[in-house]
mmCIF file of C-alpha atoms in Angstrom:
data_model
loop_
_atom_site.group_PDB
_atom_site.id
_atom_site.type_symbol
_atom_site.label_atom_id
_atom_site.label_comp_id
_atom_site.label_asym_id
_atom_site.label_seq_id
_atom_site.Cartn_x
_atom_site.Cartn_y
_atom_site.Cartn_z
ATOM 1 C CA MET A 4 30.283 1.938 -11.118
ATOM 2 C CA GLY A 5 27.647 4.658 -11.616
ATOM 3 C CA ASP A 6 28.181 4.172 -15.550
ATOM 4 C CA VAL A 7 27.282 0.204 -15.266
ATOM 5 C CA LEU A 8 24.184 0.618 -12.653
ATOM 6 C CA ALA A 9 22.435 3.335 -15.102
ATOM 7 C CA PHE A 10 22.086 0.894 -17.298
ATOM 8 C CA PRO A 11 18.665 -1.785 -16.004
ATOM 9 C CA SER A 12 19.664 -5.188 -16.976
ATOM 10 C CA ASN A 13 17.052 -5.845 -19.315
ATOM 11 C CA ARG A 14 17.843 -3.573 -22.289
ATOM 12 C CA PRO A 15 21.012 -2.929 -24.286
ATOM 13 C CA ALA A 16 23.475 -0.578 -22.826
ATOM 14 C CA ASP A 17 23.588 1.286 -26.017
ATOM 15 C CA GLU A 18 19.686 2.256 -25.695
ATOM 16 C CA PRO A 19 19.178 5.623 -24.971
ATOM 17 C CA ASP A 20 18.003 6.423 -21.002
ATOM 18 C CA ASP A 21 14.625 7.741 -21.736
ATOM 19 C CA VAL A 22 13.542 3.794 -22.982
ATOM 20 C CA ASP A 23 14.405 3.327 -19.088
ATOM 21 C CA VAL A 24 11.037 1.463 -17.512
ATOM 22 C CA PRO A 25 9.662 3.006 -14.463
ATOM 23 C CA LEU A 26 8.513 1.342 -11.575
ATOM 24 C CA PRO A 27 5.057 0.530 -10.886
ATOM 25 C CA LYS A 28 3.567 2.946 -8.730
ATOM 26 C CA LEU A 29 1.370 2.667 -5.315
ATOM 27 C CA ARG A 30 -1.889 3.005 -7.438
ATOM 28 C CA ASP A 31 -0.494 0.448 -10.228
ATOM 29 C CA VAL A 32 0.236 -2.465 -7.548
ATOM 30 C CA ILE A 33 -2.687 -1.715 -5.544
ATOM 31 C CA GLY A 34 -4.492 -2.010 -8.732
ATOM 32 C CA ASP A 35 -3.653 -4.831 -9.859
ATOM 33 C CA VAL A 36 -3.888 -7.086 -6.742
ATOM 34 C CA LEU A 37 -7.318 -6.221 -6.339
ATOM 35 C CA ARG A 38 -8.367 -7.037 -9.957
ATOM 36 C CA THR A 39 -6.286 -10.187 -9.849
ATOM 37 C CA GLU A 40 -8.343 -10.976 -6.426
ATOM 38 C CA ARG A 41 -11.915 -9.939 -7.994
ATOM 39 C CA LEU A 42 -10.698 -12.125 -11.054
ATOM 40 C CA ASP A 43 -9.872 -14.986 -8.618
ATOM 41 C CA GLN A 44 -13.069 -14.675 -7.331
ATOM 42 C CA GLN A 45 -14.815 -15.090 -10.395
ATOM 43 C CA ARG A 46 -16.740 -11.672 -9.936
ATOM 44 C CA THR A 47 -17.746 -8.964 -12.108
ATOM 45 C CA LEU A 48 -16.790 -5.204 -11.465
ATOM 46 C CA ALA A 49 -20.738 -4.813 -11.196
ATOM 47 C CA GLU A 50 -20.745 -6.857 -8.459
ATOM 48 C CA VAL A 51 -17.943 -5.883 -6.472
ATOM 49 C CA ALA A 52 -18.401 -2.436 -7.042
ATOM 50 C CA GLY A 53 -21.884 -2.326 -5.625
ATOM 51 C CA GLU A 54 -21.084 -4.082 -2.514
ATOM 52 C CA ALA A 55 -18.492 -1.573 -2.087
ATOM 53 C CA ALA A 56 -20.842 1.209 -2.713
ATOM 54 C CA VAL A 57 -18.461 2.627 -5.739
ATOM 55 C CA SER A 58 -19.242 3.613 -8.779
ATOM 56 C CA LEU A 59 -17.865 0.636 -11.432
ATOM 57 C CA PRO A 60 -15.545 3.133 -13.529
ATOM 58 C CA TYR A 61 -13.905 4.600 -10.631
ATOM 59 C CA LEU A 62 -13.595 1.006 -9.675
ATOM 60 C CA SER A 63 -12.690 -0.231 -12.894
ATOM 61 C CA GLU A 64 -10.007 2.879 -13.166
ATOM 62 C CA VAL A 65 -8.686 1.857 -9.797
ATOM 63 C CA GLU A 66 -7.643 -1.587 -10.895
ATOM 64 C CA ARG A 67 -5.930 -0.441 -13.903
ATOM 65 C CA GLY A 68 -3.879 2.147 -11.724
ATOM 66 C CA ARG A 69 -5.587 5.065 -13.415
ATOM 67 C CA LYS A 70 -6.980 6.531 -10.353
ATOM 68 C CA GLU A 71 -5.605 6.886 -6.907
ATOM 69 C CA VAL A 72 -7.898 5.105 -4.627
ATOM 70 C CA SER A 73 -8.448 6.796 -1.269
ATOM 71 C CA SER A 74 -8.298 4.738 1.983
ATOM 72 C CA ASP A 75 -11.795 4.990 2.994
ATOM 73 C CA LEU A 76 -12.901 3.532 -0.311
ATOM 74 C CA LEU A 77 -10.321 1.164 -0.775
ATOM 75 C CA GLU A 78 -11.464 0.074 2.808
ATOM 76 C CA SER A 79 -14.624 -0.203 1.524
ATOM 77 C CA ILE A 80 -13.739 -2.401 -1.739
ATOM 78 C CA CYS A 81 -11.751 -4.797 0.547
ATOM 79 C CA ASP A 82 -14.595 -5.507 2.684
ATOM 80 C CA ALA A 83 -16.320 -6.229 -0.387
ATOM 81 C CA LEU A 84 -13.786 -8.576 -1.487
ATOM 82 C CA GLU A 85 -13.438 -9.949 1.840
ATOM 83 C CA LEU A 86 -9.875 -9.476 1.650
ATOM 84 C CA PRO A 87 -7.860 -8.144 4.557
ATOM 85 C CA LEU A 88 -5.950 -4.375 3.750
ATOM 86 C CA ALA A 89 -2.737 -6.081 5.108
ATOM 87 C CA ASP A 90 -2.796 -8.994 2.887
ATOM 88 C CA VAL A 91 -3.409 -6.168 0.069
ATOM 89 C CA LEU A 92 -0.282 -4.485 1.165
ATOM 90 C CA GLN A 93 1.796 -7.906 1.303
ATOM 91 C CA ARG A 94 0.674 -9.129 -2.018
ATOM 92 C CA ALA A 95 1.457 -5.620 -3.578
ATOM 93 C CA ALA A 96 4.914 -5.745 -1.933
ATOM 94 C CA GLU A 97 5.435 -8.962 -3.073
ATOM 95 C CA ARG A 98 4.620 -7.678 -6.935
ATOM 96 C CA LEU A 99 7.091 -4.979 -6.547
ATOM 97 C CA ARG A 100 10.093 -6.950 -5.275
ATOM 98 C CA VAL A 101 9.174 -9.378 -8.357
ATOM 99 C CA ASP A 102 8.985 -6.418 -10.826
ATOM 100 C CA ALA A 103 12.068 -5.101 -9.589
ATOM 101 C CA GLY A 104 14.015 -8.369 -9.578
ATOM 102 C CA THR A 105 12.913 -8.329 -13.004
ATOM 103 C CA GLN A 106 14.393 -5.465 -14.104
ATOM 104 C CA ARG A 107 17.627 -5.114 -12.236
ATOM 105 C CA GLY A 108 18.863 -8.733 -13.094
ATOM 106 C CA SER A 109 21.243 -8.211 -15.560
ATOM 107 C CA SER A 110 22.482 -4.856 -13.975
ATOM 108 C CA PHE A 111 23.941 -7.124 -10.932
ATOM 109 C CA GLN A 112 24.898 -9.744 -13.943
ATOM 110 C CA LEU A 113 26.797 -6.595 -15.446
ATOM 111 C CA ARG A 114 28.547 -6.017 -12.188
ATOM 112 C CA ALA A 115 29.651 -9.614 -11.493
ATOM 113 C CA ALA A 116 31.217 -9.980 -14.801
ATOM 114 C CA MET B 25 -26.913 -14.599 6.972
ATOM 115 C CA GLY B 26 -26.685 -11.056 6.065
ATOM 116 C CA ASP B 27 -26.874 -10.224 9.786
ATOM 117 C CA VAL B 28 -24.135 -12.106 10.823
ATOM 118 C CA LEU B 29 -21.600 -11.502 8.632
ATOM 119 C CA ALA B 30 -22.480 -7.416 9.590
ATOM 120 C CA PHE B 31 -20.130 -8.305 12.356
ATOM 121 C CA PRO B 32 -16.662 -7.807 11.587
ATOM 122 C CA SER B 33 -14.728 -11.055 11.725
ATOM 123 C CA ASN B 34 -12.283 -10.138 14.724
ATOM 124 C CA ARG B 35 -14.882 -9.500 17.047
ATOM 125 C CA PRO B 36 -17.521 -11.464 18.979
ATOM 126 C CA ALA B 37 -21.185 -10.877 17.712
ATOM 127 C CA ASP B 38 -22.182 -10.276 20.966
ATOM 128 C CA GLU B 39 -19.811 -7.704 21.533
ATOM 129 C CA PRO B 40 -21.842 -4.194 21.917
ATOM 130 C CA ASP B 41 -20.960 -2.090 18.656
ATOM 131 C CA ASP B 42 -19.730 0.791 20.664
ATOM 132 C CA VAL B 43 -16.414 -0.820 21.854
ATOM 133 C CA ASP B 44 -15.260 -1.629 18.512
ATOM 134 C CA VAL B 45 -12.170 0.095 17.039
ATOM 135 C CA PRO B 46 -11.653 0.668 13.707
ATOM 136 C CA LEU B 47 -8.678 -0.713 12.220
ATOM 137 C CA PRO B 48 -6.374 1.750 11.086
ATOM 138 C CA LYS B 49 -6.857 2.890 7.284
ATOM 139 C CA LEU B 50 -3.946 2.905 4.555
ATOM 140 C CA ARG B 51 -3.259 6.557 5.190
ATOM 141 C CA ASP B 52 -2.394 5.832 8.926
ATOM 142 C CA VAL B 53 -0.474 3.059 8.471
ATOM 143 C CA ILE B 54 1.649 4.374 5.518
ATOM 144 C CA GLY B 55 2.173 7.488 7.640
ATOM 145 C CA ASP B 56 3.122 5.512 10.575
ATOM 146 C CA VAL B 57 5.855 3.528 8.429
ATOM 147 C CA LEU B 58 7.539 6.976 6.864
ATOM 148 C CA ARG B 59 7.508 8.887 10.366
ATOM 149 C CA THR B 60 9.108 5.868 12.343
ATOM 150 C CA GLU B 61 11.779 5.462 9.094
ATOM 151 C CA ARG B 62 12.439 9.451 9.165
ATOM 152 C CA LEU B 63 12.863 9.435 13.228
ATOM 153 C CA ASP B 64 15.425 6.273 12.637
ATOM 154 C CA GLN B 65 17.062 8.097 10.550
ATOM 155 C CA GLN B 66 17.333 11.382 12.380
ATOM 156 C CA ARG B 67 16.390 13.266 9.902
ATOM 157 C CA THR B 68 13.884 16.568 10.493
ATOM 158 C CA LEU B 69 10.797 16.950 8.301
ATOM 159 C CA ALA B 70 11.928 19.928 6.613
ATOM 160 C CA GLU B 71 14.928 17.588 5.100
ATOM 161 C CA VAL B 72 13.082 14.900 3.851
ATOM 162 C CA ALA B 73 10.376 17.464 2.467
ATOM 163 C CA GLY B 74 12.791 19.460 0.681
ATOM 164 C CA GLU B 75 14.854 16.765 -0.861
ATOM 165 C CA ALA B 76 11.186 14.859 -1.632
ATOM 166 C CA ALA B 77 10.028 18.521 -3.015
ATOM 167 C CA VAL B 78 6.781 18.188 -1.002
ATOM 168 C CA SER B 79 5.858 20.842 1.383
ATOM 169 C CA LEU B 80 6.795 20.466 4.702
ATOM 170 C CA PRO B 81 2.874 20.688 6.483
ATOM 171 C CA TYR B 82 2.218 18.352 3.768
ATOM 172 C CA LEU B 83 4.196 15.463 4.756
ATOM 173 C CA SER B 84 3.663 16.332 8.663
ATOM 174 C CA GLU B 85 -0.046 15.571 7.842
ATOM 175 C CA VAL B 86 0.828 12.437 5.633
ATOM 176 C CA GLU B 87 2.898 11.172 8.409
ATOM 177 C CA ARG B 88 0.162 11.547 10.511
ATOM 178 C CA GLY B 89 -2.404 10.041 8.444
ATOM 179 C CA ARG B 90 -4.354 13.160 8.156
ATOM 180 C CA LYS B 91 -4.085 13.417 4.005
ATOM 181 C CA GLU B 92 -3.781 10.730 1.716
ATOM 182 C CA VAL B 93 -0.360 10.455 -0.100
ATOM 183 C CA SER B 94 -0.636 10.598 -3.941
ATOM 184 C CA SER B 95 1.275 7.600 -5.566
ATOM 185 C CA ASP B 96 3.575 10.142 -7.231
ATOM 186 C CA LEU B 97 4.139 12.156 -3.863
ATOM 187 C CA LEU B 98 4.907 8.735 -2.028
ATOM 188 C CA GLU B 99 7.168 7.743 -4.858
ATOM 189 C CA SER B 100 9.094 11.078 -4.096
ATOM 190 C CA ILE B 101 9.046 10.266 -0.369
ATOM 191 C CA CYS B 102 10.436 7.044 -0.758
ATOM 192 C CA ASP B 103 13.320 8.475 -2.703
ATOM 193 C CA ALA B 104 13.982 10.886 -0.290
ATOM 194 C CA LEU B 105 14.249 8.318 2.559
ATOM 195 C CA GLU B 106 15.905 5.738 0.431
ATOM 196 C CA LEU B 107 13.022 3.384 0.922
ATOM 197 C CA PRO B 108 11.922 1.117 -1.840
ATOM 198 C CA LEU B 109 8.087 1.155 -2.182
ATOM 199 C CA ALA B 110 8.094 -2.559 -1.726
ATOM 200 C CA ASP B 111 9.416 -2.162 2.120
ATOM 201 C CA VAL B 112 7.282 0.449 2.912
ATOM 202 C CA LEU B 113 3.871 -1.779 1.757
ATOM 203 C CA GLN B 114 5.892 -4.877 3.451
ATOM 204 C CA ARG B 115 6.422 -2.828 7.039
ATOM 205 C CA ALA B 116 2.809 -1.516 6.241
ATOM 206 C CA ALA B 117 1.560 -4.763 6.565
ATOM 207 C CA GLU B 118 2.913 -6.210 9.356
ATOM 208 C CA ARG B 119 2.020 -3.226 11.421
ATOM 209 C CA LEU B 120 -1.438 -4.005 10.507
ATOM 210 C CA ARG B 121 -1.289 -7.280 11.548
ATOM 211 C CA VAL B 122 -0.044 -6.664 15.049
ATOM 212 C CA ASP B 123 -2.768 -3.676 15.162
ATOM 213 C CA ALA B 124 -5.167 -6.866 14.500
ATOM 214 C CA GLY B 125 -3.606 -9.300 16.641
ATOM 215 C CA THR B 126 -3.734 -6.606 19.794
ATOM 216 C CA GLN B 127 -7.437 -6.031 19.016
ATOM 217 C CA ARG B 128 -8.097 -9.539 18.753
ATOM 218 C CA GLY B 129 -6.413 -10.153 21.902
ATOM 219 C CA SER B 130 -8.480 -7.918 23.944
ATOM 220 C CA SER B 131 -11.623 -8.849 22.454
ATOM 221 C CA PHE B 132 -10.760 -12.253 23.447
ATOM 222 C CA GLN B 133 -10.083 -10.942 27.152
ATOM 223 C CA LEU B 134 -12.899 -9.389 27.601
ATOM 224 C CA ARG B 135 -15.148 -12.253 26.356
ATOM 225 C CA ALA B 136 -13.361 -14.718 28.673
ATOM 226 C CA ALA B 137 -13.966 -12.314 31.623
#
């Protein structure tokens, strides 16, 4: 069973292990949620960064998952977006589940076969 | 409009500033979720820290919301607890909602009194 599960669903079984795609990390999904919300609100990086009192490059890096966001600055960004932290975490959890489902999909098919 | 918005939405505008209890931050709820899960598993700080390859004091500080957890170390701690990151975020979101509800509840009671 270990051998079968070692192959993620969406790549062929004869592909080497080192191409295994890692799951997104906390900074990736939080950045993604913040960016999506800002774009949905049709606001610029400059607008949100200004209102949150963070630098534009910092917000940009956070949105792209390049930088860890501190709890305090995340709170400021959430305030600027009028997006409760609970909603950010909820959306991040859902996004991770979708990603995990996509990656795992064929592995389950392999087991069932 | 600026003056009205200066009051967070979950407390009445006529309530004095000093009774405002700040909402928990990301580090608080994540620490709380990790600690609760570890205790549910009846494991010690030393066991989980060892398996996650983080120091015991660091894990302890993270659990108490005293330290920001990096995405990489959070991933290691989640692995050690066999708790998917999506579950951590989901539980954290639920905990924030409960806290917000509790705070709103008493705020309304104060107003009604």
